[in-house]
Amino acid sequence: MTEYSPGLEGVVAAQTAISEVDGANGRLIYRGGYLIEDLAPAVSFEETAYLLWNGELPNKSQLDALRQEMAAARKLKDSTRSVIISLEYDTDPMDVLRTAVSAQGAAKALQKPTVVEAISLTAVVPTIVAAAHRRRHKRDLVEPRAELSHAANLLWMMDGQEPARERVHWLDQYLVLLADHGLNASTFTARVVASTGSDLTSCVVGAIAALKGPAHGGATYAARTMLDSIGSVENVDRWLADAHAKHARFPGFGHRVYRTYDPRAKILREMAKTADPKLHQLAAHTEEVALKILHDAHPERPNATNVDFWASVVLTGAGIPKELFTCVFAMARIAGWTAHVLESLADLRIIRPASQWVGPEPGKKPIPVEKR
Amino acid sequence: MPAEYVPGLEGIVAAQTEISLVDGANGQLVYRGYVIADLAEEISFEEVAHLFWYGSLPSRAQLDGLAAQLSSVRTLTPAAMTALDALPTDSDPMDVLRSVLSVQGVLPHLQKPTIEHAIHSTAALPTILAAFHRRRKDLAFVKPRPDLGHAANYLYMLNGEEAKPELVRALNTYLVLLADHGMNASTFTARVIASTDSDMASCLVGAIGALKGPAHGGAPSAVMDQLEQIGTAENAEHWMREARRRKERFMGFGHRVYRTYDPRARILKAMCQRLNPKFYELASKVEETALAILHEEHPERPQATNVEFYSAGVLQAIGLPKDFFPPTFAVSRVAGWSAHVLEQASHNRLIRPQSEYVGPQPRKPVPLAERG
């Protein structure tokens, strides 16, 4: 038996062709060998999902077919709708998502995960997220529209009006950039669940549950909350210095894998300039000061702005309220989760690590309750 | 360079724990120092839960306190009840459990997992299952009774009448035996989710999804299916040799950890003999034959009857329908899951292993119009 490795850091838990995080060189590679900076400007989220599921970018007719399949699967089942409506108005949108995906995927008999199912679950996420949003504002749900793209549908169903083209573009780019990222905690969760032979819905529900954690998917929300709390450019220096003095971590900075600037953060930083110029200005100054403070404290550590920091600005520009940030992250990452599950089926083996016993010596005898 | 890929993380230490020890070499299962054989028929499920959550077997006053707490949260929230009613009556009970616990566990805001949350979910599982069972049989919902224990309440709510003491006792022993088992796939799922600082309900919902897999909690139902196909003890040898020729697996055999007879299987086997003689007659013959065939094929491997094999007979004797075997496993294991979540949260580090990229080297995407 090996030694305990906290967080399984450095342990290789899967072989994958879905994506590669090349931290040393600051590269993110998607299935097929595409660098994220080459892919992002060239493809939509739907093309990215197709790539992750099938291993190749779709041609025009394949893409059209996928769009149709997604359009057909975007509606909530009646039972899912009732489940969503049963929840309190102010339920955490991630809890709505976890529950509604679970209900949408409820079935009579256990099924092996398929691409068709991956498409269905991916397609319905924006419908659920928009429903959670509408419910929070005590408004009626809006039906999806078949002719709109995946990103456009979310904005349409949230607002009930045709979204501006740029907003759709920013959201779509975000979805492409966040669609997969190696063996992060939620993807790993999906693979562990899949390893028992469970169904795709269970894998995705588990992944959503993991993404909910502030140490994982919650970071975009935390980054935006920090920017809100800083408030204006003049406050940046003092706010960060105070926070640092109190040993508070800066949300949006730090990553276990990248040793250089996160390539997704770079793309989002550029996009943030047009997506929300005012917030960009605040964020850019915050980044500058934060990196300086972090560098002074730990000169040996690399540049550490992560994707969450700039995603918070771009999503704001796209008109997503911060309460939905983690849900929108799930809307992107579900493409990767499902692709990983499908990949793992080829060589399914239950993931059952060992634990190290640090409790009392075996052999204690129980004392009857009345004598304890 | 990262370490080598370890399929199934076999032998990799993913956590330190004081909750349970699976001592495979000596065929022992130990709960916080107590050997399972010393606990199984001596104490109640509630006492085991107390042992897991608080670290010690309860005194009479502590046990009464815990029983009162469980009793106070055994009813479903209105939202959970509505969600349960919304799901199709032919849904897999594991999907119902996953979806309704997801509602029952909703908190007003993200909270660090607590013992109170553990109690809340543990109390609710039998109520969810019983309510669903009544509903699909078109019977009125039966409210839990404060004077009944955990096992007794489950059977009472299912059947609408108090169960015979020997059946309550049998269910209690089953719940004690299955309450924890080292770093199995569902417990590990719960810990991975907890490692992102997510909440208790998210961890448990994920664990249910993992338990659903046939390679994990789905096994006892599969045992029953196979025994039904074999039909009679006389038919066993013939059927099983044929099955082997078709490369079919024997359900209820094989375990990655135990090198001797599973101590839980031994206890369950004796219970089957007492409570379910008809099952026992067939099952013991099938076991004998299976072990003989498996020994012929792999004489170097140990005796491999696992806990699922005789679980099936005990759960049948208790009167549970076959599709309630996996969720009843959850009713027990939730005590262990939640204890592991609390342990993980108490000294947490994000569980984020690595993957090994086995895809192509970087290349450029072809524009949509030019793709073949």
XYZ file of C-alpha atoms in Angstrom:
744
model
C 0.000 0.000 0.000
C 1.219 3.483 -0.838
C 1.503 6.428 1.460
C -1.442 8.730 2.081
C -1.472 11.520 -0.465
C -3.846 14.242 0.774
C -6.189 15.393 -1.972
C -4.748 12.632 -4.180
C -2.355 15.281 -5.408
C -0.077 13.852 -8.064
C -1.960 10.550 -8.205
C -3.056 9.572 -11.703
C -6.657 8.394 -11.399
C -7.602 8.106 -15.075
C -6.300 8.007 -18.597
C -8.166 10.406 -20.804
C -8.288 11.815 -24.284
C -11.022 14.332 -23.419
C -8.741 17.117 -22.263
C -5.267 17.779 -20.974
C -4.217 20.497 -18.586
C -0.570 21.099 -19.362
C 0.147 23.241 -16.357
C 3.859 23.663 -16.942
C 3.302 25.249 -20.350
C 0.014 26.951 -19.529
C -1.871 24.968 -22.139
C -5.352 23.464 -22.131
C -5.907 20.871 -24.858
C -9.352 19.601 -25.800
C -10.117 16.223 -27.348
C -8.647 15.804 -30.794
C -5.585 17.821 -29.791
C -6.998 21.346 -30.053
C -5.447 24.115 -27.987
C -8.099 26.155 -26.252
C -6.857 29.424 -27.770
C -7.203 27.956 -31.274
C -10.567 26.425 -30.593
C -12.383 29.173 -28.718
C -12.530 31.759 -31.515
C -13.524 29.095 -34.057
C -16.350 27.104 -32.471
C -19.653 27.306 -30.615
C -20.503 25.430 -27.432
C -22.498 22.904 -29.461
C -19.442 22.138 -31.615
C -17.324 21.806 -28.501
C -19.770 19.377 -26.931
C -19.851 17.353 -30.143
C -16.060 17.261 -30.133
C -15.856 16.108 -26.528
C -18.458 13.392 -27.067
C -17.389 12.135 -30.484
C -13.710 12.971 -30.819
C -14.065 15.095 -33.955
C -15.484 18.510 -34.726
C -18.837 18.174 -36.517
C -19.385 19.108 -40.129
C -22.364 21.290 -41.035
C -24.922 18.507 -41.247
C -23.695 16.818 -38.068
C -23.921 20.124 -36.255
C -27.420 20.761 -37.548
C -28.476 17.310 -36.409
C -27.039 17.926 -32.943
C -28.832 21.269 -32.679
C -32.098 19.583 -33.541
C -31.553 16.853 -30.998
C -30.780 19.424 -28.343
C -33.815 21.508 -29.244
C -35.995 18.429 -28.898
C -34.585 17.628 -25.459
C -34.663 21.119 -23.998
C -38.160 20.921 -22.539
C -38.747 19.917 -18.942
C -40.731 16.776 -18.249
C -43.975 17.552 -16.439
C -42.626 15.778 -13.371
C -39.452 17.899 -13.408
C -41.474 21.058 -13.725
C -43.584 20.054 -10.726
C -40.459 19.269 -8.739
C -38.995 22.694 -9.537
C -42.223 24.385 -8.554
C -42.297 22.446 -5.285
C -39.085 24.174 -4.186
C -39.137 27.438 -2.244
C -38.663 30.535 -4.403
C -35.319 31.379 -2.835
C -33.775 27.901 -3.089
C -30.086 27.987 -4.033
C -30.096 27.611 -7.847
C -27.509 24.816 -7.553
C -29.928 22.886 -5.355
C -32.626 23.452 -7.964
C -30.266 22.184 -10.651
C -29.154 19.133 -8.634
C -32.757 18.218 -7.907
C -34.235 18.961 -11.328
C -31.541 17.039 -13.216
C -32.148 14.127 -10.872
C -35.872 14.272 -11.566
C -35.467 14.773 -15.305
C -33.279 11.680 -15.457
C -35.465 9.480 -13.255
C -36.225 6.293 -15.132
C -37.843 2.908 -14.782
C -34.736 0.843 -15.251
C -31.015 1.394 -15.084
C -29.509 2.367 -18.412
C -25.932 2.405 -19.523
C -24.837 5.967 -20.348
C -25.134 6.916 -24.034
C -24.345 9.959 -26.173
C -28.080 10.435 -26.740
C -28.555 10.758 -23.019
C -25.586 13.094 -22.736
C -27.213 15.333 -25.336
C -30.545 15.308 -23.489
C -29.091 16.167 -20.107
C -26.856 18.863 -21.553
C -29.743 20.381 -23.494
C -32.038 20.693 -20.500
C -29.606 22.468 -18.162
C -30.282 26.013 -19.456
C -34.009 25.369 -19.130
C -33.554 24.426 -15.482
C -31.182 27.302 -14.749
C -33.542 29.808 -16.343
C -36.451 28.282 -14.418
C -34.514 28.678 -11.155
C -33.882 32.300 -12.064
C -37.507 33.033 -12.986
C -38.720 31.369 -9.791
C -36.398 33.514 -7.702
C -38.144 36.525 -9.177
C -41.557 34.885 -8.798
C -42.113 34.955 -12.535
C -43.597 32.371 -14.878
C -41.291 30.050 -16.741
C -40.432 30.765 -20.372
C -40.399 27.951 -22.935
C -37.225 27.251 -24.943
C -37.072 28.162 -28.634
C -35.899 25.611 -31.154
C -34.190 28.088 -33.489
C -31.978 29.608 -30.788
C -28.548 28.330 -29.858
C -27.743 26.792 -26.509
C -26.317 30.014 -25.073
C -29.077 32.168 -26.578
C -31.718 29.893 -25.115
C -30.500 30.457 -21.585
C -30.680 34.235 -21.968
C -34.036 34.029 -23.723
C -35.579 31.807 -21.064
C -34.139 33.968 -18.262
C -35.328 37.289 -19.628
C -38.239 36.392 -21.882
C -36.787 38.568 -24.600
C -34.431 38.148 -27.508
C -30.875 38.607 -26.187
C -28.386 40.938 -27.867
C -25.943 39.106 -30.115
C -22.854 40.126 -28.119
C -24.290 38.773 -24.896
C -24.888 35.454 -26.596
C -21.331 35.511 -27.921
C -19.759 36.187 -24.508
C -21.772 33.472 -22.849
C -21.091 31.016 -25.651
C -17.352 31.674 -25.449
C -17.442 31.178 -21.707
C -19.203 27.831 -22.217
C -16.565 26.722 -24.727
C -13.723 27.675 -22.401
C -15.170 25.954 -19.339
C -16.443 22.780 -21.029
C -13.678 20.560 -19.682
C -10.563 20.759 -17.573
C -8.843 17.469 -16.838
C -9.663 15.554 -13.720
C -11.091 18.334 -11.574
C -13.145 17.369 -8.516
C -16.574 17.332 -10.194
C -15.360 15.425 -13.253
C -13.606 12.990 -10.971
C -16.851 12.588 -9.017
C -18.683 11.773 -12.247
C -16.073 9.155 -13.086
C -16.224 7.580 -9.623
C -20.020 7.309 -9.844
C -19.744 5.904 -13.377
C -17.236 3.317 -12.171
C -19.972 1.479 -10.251
C -21.974 0.976 -13.457
C -24.469 3.650 -12.448
C -26.473 5.724 -14.922
C -25.508 9.026 -16.512
C -27.974 11.070 -14.490
C -26.436 9.839 -11.235
C -22.981 10.788 -12.531
C -24.106 14.278 -13.497
C -26.035 14.828 -10.261
C -22.919 13.851 -8.296
C -20.824 16.218 -10.386
C -23.246 19.091 -9.786
C -23.090 18.327 -6.077
C -19.297 18.596 -6.167
C -19.312 21.726 -8.306
C -21.483 23.406 -5.684
C -18.561 23.558 -3.284
C -16.950 26.985 -2.912
C -13.515 25.395 -3.353
C -14.575 24.302 -6.845
C -17.433 25.891 -8.773
C -18.197 28.574 -6.242
C -15.035 30.531 -6.989
C -16.537 32.661 -9.790
C -19.243 33.859 -7.453
C -16.643 34.561 -4.781
C -14.514 36.558 -7.234
C -17.472 38.700 -8.235
C -18.428 39.159 -4.589
C -14.917 40.385 -3.865
C -15.126 42.881 -6.714
C -18.500 44.057 -5.399
C -17.077 44.457 -1.975
C -14.051 46.420 -3.224
C -16.532 48.622 -5.055
C -14.277 51.088 -6.848
C -10.756 51.480 -8.187
C -9.773 53.824 -5.366
C -10.539 51.152 -2.784
C -8.488 48.398 -4.367
C -5.152 48.916 -2.609
C -6.557 49.368 0.845
C -9.106 46.568 0.534
C -6.594 43.996 -0.660
C -3.950 45.067 1.843
C -6.471 44.732 4.666
C -7.646 41.362 3.409
C -4.092 40.143 3.079
C -3.245 41.346 6.571
C -6.169 39.292 7.839
C -4.784 36.278 5.937
C -7.893 36.171 3.761
C -7.473 34.430 0.416
C -8.204 36.387 -2.731
C -10.934 34.541 -4.659
C -9.987 34.176 -8.321
C -6.307 33.669 -7.645
C -4.368 30.440 -7.315
C -4.572 27.100 -9.071
C -3.077 23.729 -8.269
C -2.072 22.971 -11.839
C -1.077 26.019 -13.898
C 2.434 27.309 -13.451
C 1.830 30.152 -15.921
C -1.150 32.405 -16.706
C -4.272 30.269 -17.218
C -4.955 30.351 -20.997
C -8.706 30.614 -20.416
C -8.231 33.589 -18.101
C -6.205 35.278 -20.831
C -9.042 34.961 -23.360
C -11.681 36.045 -20.857
C -9.582 39.028 -19.756
C -9.544 40.262 -23.347
C -13.284 39.707 -23.715
C -14.005 41.437 -20.422
C -12.872 44.763 -21.920
C -15.919 44.900 -24.158
C -18.268 42.716 -22.097
C -18.214 45.051 -19.097
C -15.738 47.928 -19.473
C -16.431 49.425 -16.062
C -16.112 46.187 -14.155
C -13.081 45.346 -16.294
C -11.362 48.474 -15.136
C -11.927 47.591 -11.495
C -10.945 43.983 -12.096
C -7.771 44.869 -13.991
C -6.580 47.093 -11.180
C -7.553 44.492 -8.606
C -5.610 41.865 -10.498
C -2.529 44.047 -10.714
C -2.496 44.821 -7.012
C -3.430 41.297 -5.953
C -0.655 39.754 -8.028
C 1.831 42.201 -6.561
C 0.791 41.409 -3.008
C 0.898 37.681 -3.731
C 4.265 37.997 -5.446
C 5.744 39.954 -2.553
C 4.484 37.340 -0.128
C 5.578 34.331 -2.221
C 7.995 35.337 -4.983
C 8.580 31.669 -5.831
C 4.959 31.115 -6.884
C 3.766 31.668 -10.470
C 1.337 34.265 -11.781
C -1.895 33.063 -10.349
C -4.979 34.719 -11.803
C -7.395 31.893 -12.464
C -10.307 31.480 -14.824
C -12.903 32.329 -12.176
C -11.620 35.850 -11.763
C -12.155 36.951 -15.352
C -15.163 34.716 -15.895
C -16.941 36.729 -13.223
C -16.535 39.872 -15.327
C -17.506 38.307 -18.655
C -20.587 36.607 -17.213
C -21.629 39.895 -15.660
C -21.340 41.498 -19.090
C -23.448 38.708 -20.547
C -26.178 39.606 -18.063
C -25.874 36.629 -15.757
C -26.560 37.477 -12.095
C -23.865 36.158 -9.817
C -26.266 33.796 -8.031
C -26.334 31.812 -11.283
C -22.577 31.720 -11.920
C -22.070 28.210 -10.562
C -25.078 26.939 -12.494
C -23.739 28.426 -15.709
C -20.422 26.741 -14.950
C -22.352 23.455 -14.722
C -24.046 24.265 -18.028
C -20.578 24.324 -19.627
C -18.929 21.511 -17.719
C -21.708 18.994 -18.251
C -20.316 18.480 -21.752
C -17.039 17.394 -20.209
C -18.610 15.379 -17.389
C -20.689 13.316 -19.772
C -17.781 12.873 -22.196
C -15.617 11.555 -19.354
C -18.322 9.139 -18.260
C -18.741 7.830 -21.814
C -14.985 7.479 -22.166
C -14.703 5.584 -18.894
C -17.174 2.929 -20.075
C -14.594 1.515 -22.455
C -12.608 0.144 -19.528
C -14.907 0.265 -16.549
C -13.337 -0.645 -13.242
C -14.747 0.331 -9.894
C -12.847 3.200 -8.298
C -12.269 2.029 -4.792
C -9.172 3.488 -3.187
C -7.833 2.457 0.193
C -7.972 4.325 3.469
C -5.476 4.431 6.242
C -6.762 3.457 9.653
C -5.967 6.066 12.282
C -8.598 4.957 14.819
C -8.372 2.870 17.980
C -6.940 -0.629 17.965
C -9.488 -3.224 16.903
C -10.961 -5.426 19.588
C -12.669 -2.963 21.933
C -15.625 -4.743 23.508
C -18.941 -2.904 23.535
C -20.381 -2.195 26.971
C -24.169 -2.643 27.231
C -26.018 0.631 26.965
C -27.269 0.731 30.558
C -23.706 0.501 31.864
C -22.160 3.207 29.698
C 6.556 13.561 -14.368
C 3.366 12.410 -12.682
C 3.137 8.972 -11.151
C 1.860 6.002 -13.078
C -1.857 5.514 -13.722
C -3.453 3.333 -11.072
C -6.641 1.722 -12.433
C -9.470 1.930 -9.904
C -7.043 3.676 -7.519
C -6.433 0.212 -6.128
C -4.076 0.384 -3.169
C -3.924 4.179 -3.231
C -4.601 5.717 0.162
C -7.169 8.444 -0.443
C -8.069 9.247 3.159
C -7.179 8.694 6.757
C -10.147 7.536 8.764
C -11.202 6.526 12.245
C -14.662 5.404 11.206
C -14.187 1.911 9.899
C -11.406 -0.471 9.062
C -11.741 -3.275 6.575
C -9.052 -5.703 7.627
C -9.218 -7.915 4.580
C -6.350 -10.187 5.551
C -8.025 -11.217 8.803
C -11.597 -10.991 7.536
C -12.512 -8.311 10.032
C -14.641 -5.234 9.784
C -14.047 -2.770 12.605
C -16.216 0.240 13.523
C -14.208 2.751 15.549
C -12.371 -0.067 17.311
C -15.295 -2.476 17.680
C -15.222 -5.670 15.671
C -18.462 -6.058 13.728
C -19.259 -9.499 15.129
C -19.339 -7.995 18.627
C -21.757 -5.268 17.584
C -24.070 -6.768 15.009
C -26.715 -8.458 17.090
C -26.101 -6.479 20.255
C -26.800 -2.878 19.410
C -29.245 -0.753 17.485
C -28.630 1.144 14.266
C -29.070 4.358 16.215
C -26.201 3.382 18.505
C -23.958 2.712 15.514
C -24.889 6.066 14.038
C -23.999 7.697 17.356
C -20.725 5.808 17.398
C -19.895 7.079 13.913
C -20.945 10.687 14.407
C -19.831 11.323 17.995
C -17.022 8.781 18.295
C -18.458 6.725 21.150
C -21.328 4.394 21.882
C -24.085 6.436 23.524
C -25.112 6.306 27.150
C -28.804 5.691 27.767
C -29.460 9.435 27.976
C -27.492 10.151 24.808
C -29.294 7.387 22.968
C -32.673 8.700 24.074
C -31.600 12.149 22.961
C -30.563 10.910 19.525
C -33.766 8.880 19.143
C -35.801 11.991 19.942
C -33.836 14.055 17.441
C -34.275 11.468 14.699
C -37.933 11.284 15.492
C -38.359 15.040 15.236
C -37.035 15.136 11.662
C -38.531 11.978 10.229
C -41.320 13.753 8.390
C -40.713 15.151 4.930
C -40.728 18.852 4.186
C -43.736 20.003 2.154
C -41.416 20.537 -0.824
C -40.020 17.004 -0.538
C -43.509 15.569 -0.291
C -44.604 17.475 -3.406
C -41.506 16.366 -5.291
C -42.149 12.782 -4.315
C -45.706 13.024 -5.587
C -44.518 14.520 -8.861
C -42.212 11.655 -9.838
C -43.658 8.866 -11.989
C -44.747 5.889 -9.871
C -42.746 3.483 -12.022
C -39.453 5.296 -11.300
C -36.504 3.335 -9.969
C -36.674 3.820 -6.163
C -32.989 4.830 -6.202
C -33.874 7.719 -8.523
C -36.690 8.698 -6.187
C -34.354 8.591 -3.211
C -31.718 10.640 -5.042
C -34.252 13.259 -6.162
C -36.286 13.579 -2.977
C -33.289 13.665 -0.637
C -32.004 16.433 -2.889
C -35.134 18.400 -1.954
C -35.327 17.331 1.688
C -31.711 18.417 2.203
C -32.104 21.937 0.831
C -30.803 24.498 3.328
C -31.515 28.232 3.354
C -27.862 28.917 2.503
C -24.671 26.931 2.043
C -23.611 25.421 5.359
C -20.668 23.390 6.475
C -21.813 19.819 7.159
C -22.882 19.194 10.768
C -24.078 16.232 12.831
C -27.507 17.840 12.739
C -27.502 17.590 8.946
C -26.412 13.968 9.221
C -29.311 13.227 11.560
C -31.720 15.064 9.303
C -30.910 13.023 6.201
C -30.516 9.719 8.010
C -33.954 10.142 9.550
C -35.567 10.996 6.224
C -34.483 8.088 4.031
C -36.937 5.466 5.371
C -39.755 8.000 5.181
C -38.990 8.789 1.538
C -38.877 5.132 0.591
C -41.958 4.139 2.516
C -43.931 7.073 1.127
C -42.947 6.137 -2.403
C -43.814 2.496 -1.832
C -47.255 3.410 -0.507
C -47.840 5.790 -3.353
C -47.004 3.339 -6.107
C -49.302 0.797 -4.472
C -52.014 3.421 -4.276
C -52.060 3.253 -0.490
C -52.318 6.162 1.914
C -49.119 7.590 3.352
C -48.338 6.367 6.874
C -46.816 8.885 9.264
C -43.765 7.853 11.309
C -44.359 7.033 14.963
C -42.260 8.716 17.636
C -42.304 5.644 19.874
C -40.710 3.357 17.275
C -37.008 2.982 16.519
C -35.422 3.526 13.145
C -35.803 -0.009 11.778
C -39.270 -0.436 13.236
C -40.426 2.869 11.782
C -39.272 1.930 8.312
C -41.314 -1.267 8.330
C -44.258 0.414 10.003
C -44.409 3.172 7.399
C -44.045 0.650 4.573
C -46.744 -1.723 5.769
C -49.058 0.439 7.833
C -48.726 -1.915 10.768
C -46.080 -2.806 13.276
C -43.728 -5.492 12.044
C -42.973 -8.650 14.026
C -40.141 -8.091 16.515
C -37.923 -10.711 14.862
C -38.185 -8.870 11.523
C -37.444 -5.526 13.140
C -34.458 -7.167 14.783
C -33.304 -8.645 11.485
C -33.587 -5.304 9.690
C -31.747 -3.622 12.534
C -28.893 -6.118 12.284
C -28.746 -5.598 8.523
C -28.606 -1.816 9.040
C -25.809 -2.219 11.601
C -23.802 -4.543 9.362
C -23.945 -2.350 6.266
C -23.496 1.031 7.953
C -19.903 1.540 6.871
C -17.181 -0.230 4.972
C -13.974 1.695 4.489
C -13.372 3.673 1.339
C -15.965 2.046 -0.920
C -17.032 3.880 -4.078
C -20.074 5.670 -2.662
C -18.302 6.741 0.523
C -15.409 7.944 -1.557
C -17.862 9.867 -3.762
C -19.272 11.556 -0.663
C -15.771 12.500 0.472
C -14.758 13.889 -2.921
C -17.867 16.079 -2.933
C -17.227 17.134 0.672
C -13.699 18.096 -0.319
C -15.034 20.990 -2.426
C -16.715 22.387 0.741
C -20.119 21.439 -0.621
C -22.999 20.687 1.736
C -24.200 17.466 3.365
C -27.162 16.909 1.036
C -24.914 17.235 -2.022
C -22.497 14.654 -0.627
C -25.270 12.195 0.170
C -27.095 12.655 -3.123
C -23.833 11.931 -4.937
C -23.260 8.842 -2.814
C -26.732 7.523 -3.632
C -25.898 7.929 -7.312
C -22.761 5.834 -6.861
C -24.514 3.192 -4.782
C -27.003 2.759 -7.602
C -24.386 1.087 -9.796
C -24.704 -2.682 -10.190
C -21.039 -3.093 -9.250
C -21.814 -1.510 -5.883
C -25.241 -1.350 -4.232
C -27.182 -2.811 -7.108
C -25.776 -6.270 -6.433
C -28.360 -7.803 -4.050
C -31.148 -7.338 -6.601
C -28.937 -9.051 -9.159
C -28.370 -11.938 -6.722
C -32.113 -12.383 -6.459
C -32.505 -12.294 -10.243
C -29.904 -15.011 -10.634
C -31.396 -17.209 -7.923
C -34.795 -16.866 -9.553
C -33.316 -18.040 -12.833
C -31.660 -21.030 -11.173
C -34.964 -21.866 -9.534
C -34.186 -24.999 -7.516
C -31.238 -26.446 -5.621
C -31.178 -29.493 -7.936
C -30.842 -27.214 -10.920
C -27.941 -25.229 -9.451
C -24.947 -27.202 -10.651
C -26.244 -27.595 -14.195
C -27.378 -23.989 -14.535
C -24.187 -22.584 -13.140
C -21.859 -24.660 -15.284
C -23.862 -23.516 -18.307
C -23.713 -19.910 -17.162
C -19.966 -20.211 -16.836
C -19.696 -21.454 -20.390
C -21.545 -18.304 -21.456
C -18.976 -16.334 -19.410
C -21.677 -15.073 -17.064
C -20.647 -13.838 -13.647
C -22.007 -15.325 -10.454
C -23.738 -12.543 -8.564
C -22.778 -12.062 -4.934
C -19.247 -13.368 -5.220
C -15.929 -11.613 -5.285
C -14.544 -8.752 -3.279
C -11.464 -6.664 -3.754
C -10.570 -6.504 -0.080
C -11.452 -9.647 1.905
C -9.055 -12.547 1.689
C -11.264 -14.677 3.938
C -15.038 -15.065 4.313
C -16.708 -11.646 4.661
C -17.667 -11.361 8.356
C -20.947 -9.684 7.472
C -21.857 -12.446 5.037
C -21.344 -14.991 7.823
C -23.814 -13.224 10.102
C -26.337 -12.670 7.310
C -26.060 -16.299 6.269
C -27.024 -17.481 9.750
C -29.929 -15.025 9.734
C -31.127 -16.364 6.375
C -31.100 -19.896 7.694
C -33.369 -18.825 10.526
C -35.653 -16.357 8.761
C -35.774 -17.483 5.169
C -35.312 -21.268 5.011
C -36.593 -21.546 1.472
C -34.109 -18.970 0.232
C -31.401 -20.543 2.346
C -31.887 -23.978 0.858
C -31.381 -22.692 -2.669
C -28.815 -20.034 -1.835
C -26.555 -22.264 0.242
C -26.491 -24.823 -2.553
C -25.763 -22.106 -5.111
C -23.041 -20.750 -2.868
C -21.460 -24.148 -2.446
C -21.531 -24.747 -6.188
C -20.304 -21.273 -7.056
C -17.400 -21.532 -4.646
C -16.492 -24.962 -6.017
C -16.539 -23.726 -9.613
C -14.652 -20.558 -8.748
C -12.094 -22.628 -6.855
C -11.623 -24.952 -9.823
C -11.010 -21.951 -12.040
C -8.813 -19.976 -9.647
C -7.592 -22.143 -6.782
C -5.315 -19.338 -5.612
C -8.211 -17.000 -4.850
C -9.906 -16.861 -1.432
C -13.478 -17.840 -0.527
C -15.447 -15.066 -2.066
C -19.075 -14.936 -0.966
C -19.778 -11.263 -0.447
C -22.247 -9.374 1.660
C -24.738 -8.908 -1.156
C -25.361 -12.621 -1.520
C -27.079 -13.264 1.802
C -28.345 -9.664 2.112
C -30.822 -10.589 -0.576
C -32.318 -13.377 1.535
C -32.536 -11.274 4.670
C -34.175 -8.346 2.904
C -36.625 -10.692 1.235
C -37.522 -12.247 4.591
C -38.170 -8.790 5.957
C -40.704 -8.366 3.185
C -38.973 -5.779 1.022
C -39.576 -5.808 -2.726
C -36.477 -6.522 -4.797
C -36.109 -2.988 -6.107
C -35.982 -1.772 -2.497
C -32.782 -3.700 -1.769
C -30.393 -1.010 -3.063
C -32.192 1.923 -1.404
C -32.365 -0.007 1.876
C -28.610 -0.375 1.612
C -28.603 3.443 1.449
C -30.791 3.642 4.571
C -27.943 1.912 6.386
C -24.893 3.373 4.666
C -26.056 6.972 5.057
C -24.759 6.772 8.639
C -21.289 5.986 7.344
C -21.443 8.431 4.441
C -22.397 11.320 6.667
C -19.725 10.415 9.242
C -17.110 10.376 6.484
C -18.333 13.738 5.233
C -17.909 15.187 8.726
C -14.462 13.629 9.017
C -13.412 14.924 5.593
C -14.730 18.412 6.365
C -12.871 18.506 9.681
C -9.448 18.372 8.007
C -10.170 19.011 4.414
C -8.123 19.228 1.287
C -9.659 19.374 -2.190
C -9.524 15.924 -3.794
C -8.207 16.567 -7.246
C -6.142 13.766 -8.726
C -4.403 13.928 -12.077
C -5.178 12.325 -15.371
C -2.825 11.027 -17.979
C -3.504 12.441 -21.423
C -3.684 9.756 -24.054
C -5.063 11.874 -26.914
C -3.354 13.343 -29.978
C -0.775 16.100 -29.833
C -1.902 19.667 -30.559
C -3.260 20.500 -34.014
C -5.362 23.320 -35.500
C -9.153 23.225 -35.873
C -10.582 23.236 -39.406
C -13.275 25.899 -40.010
C -16.832 24.529 -40.034
C -17.393 25.063 -43.758
C -14.272 23.042 -44.629
C -14.996 20.017 -42.449
C -15.667 16.802 -44.354
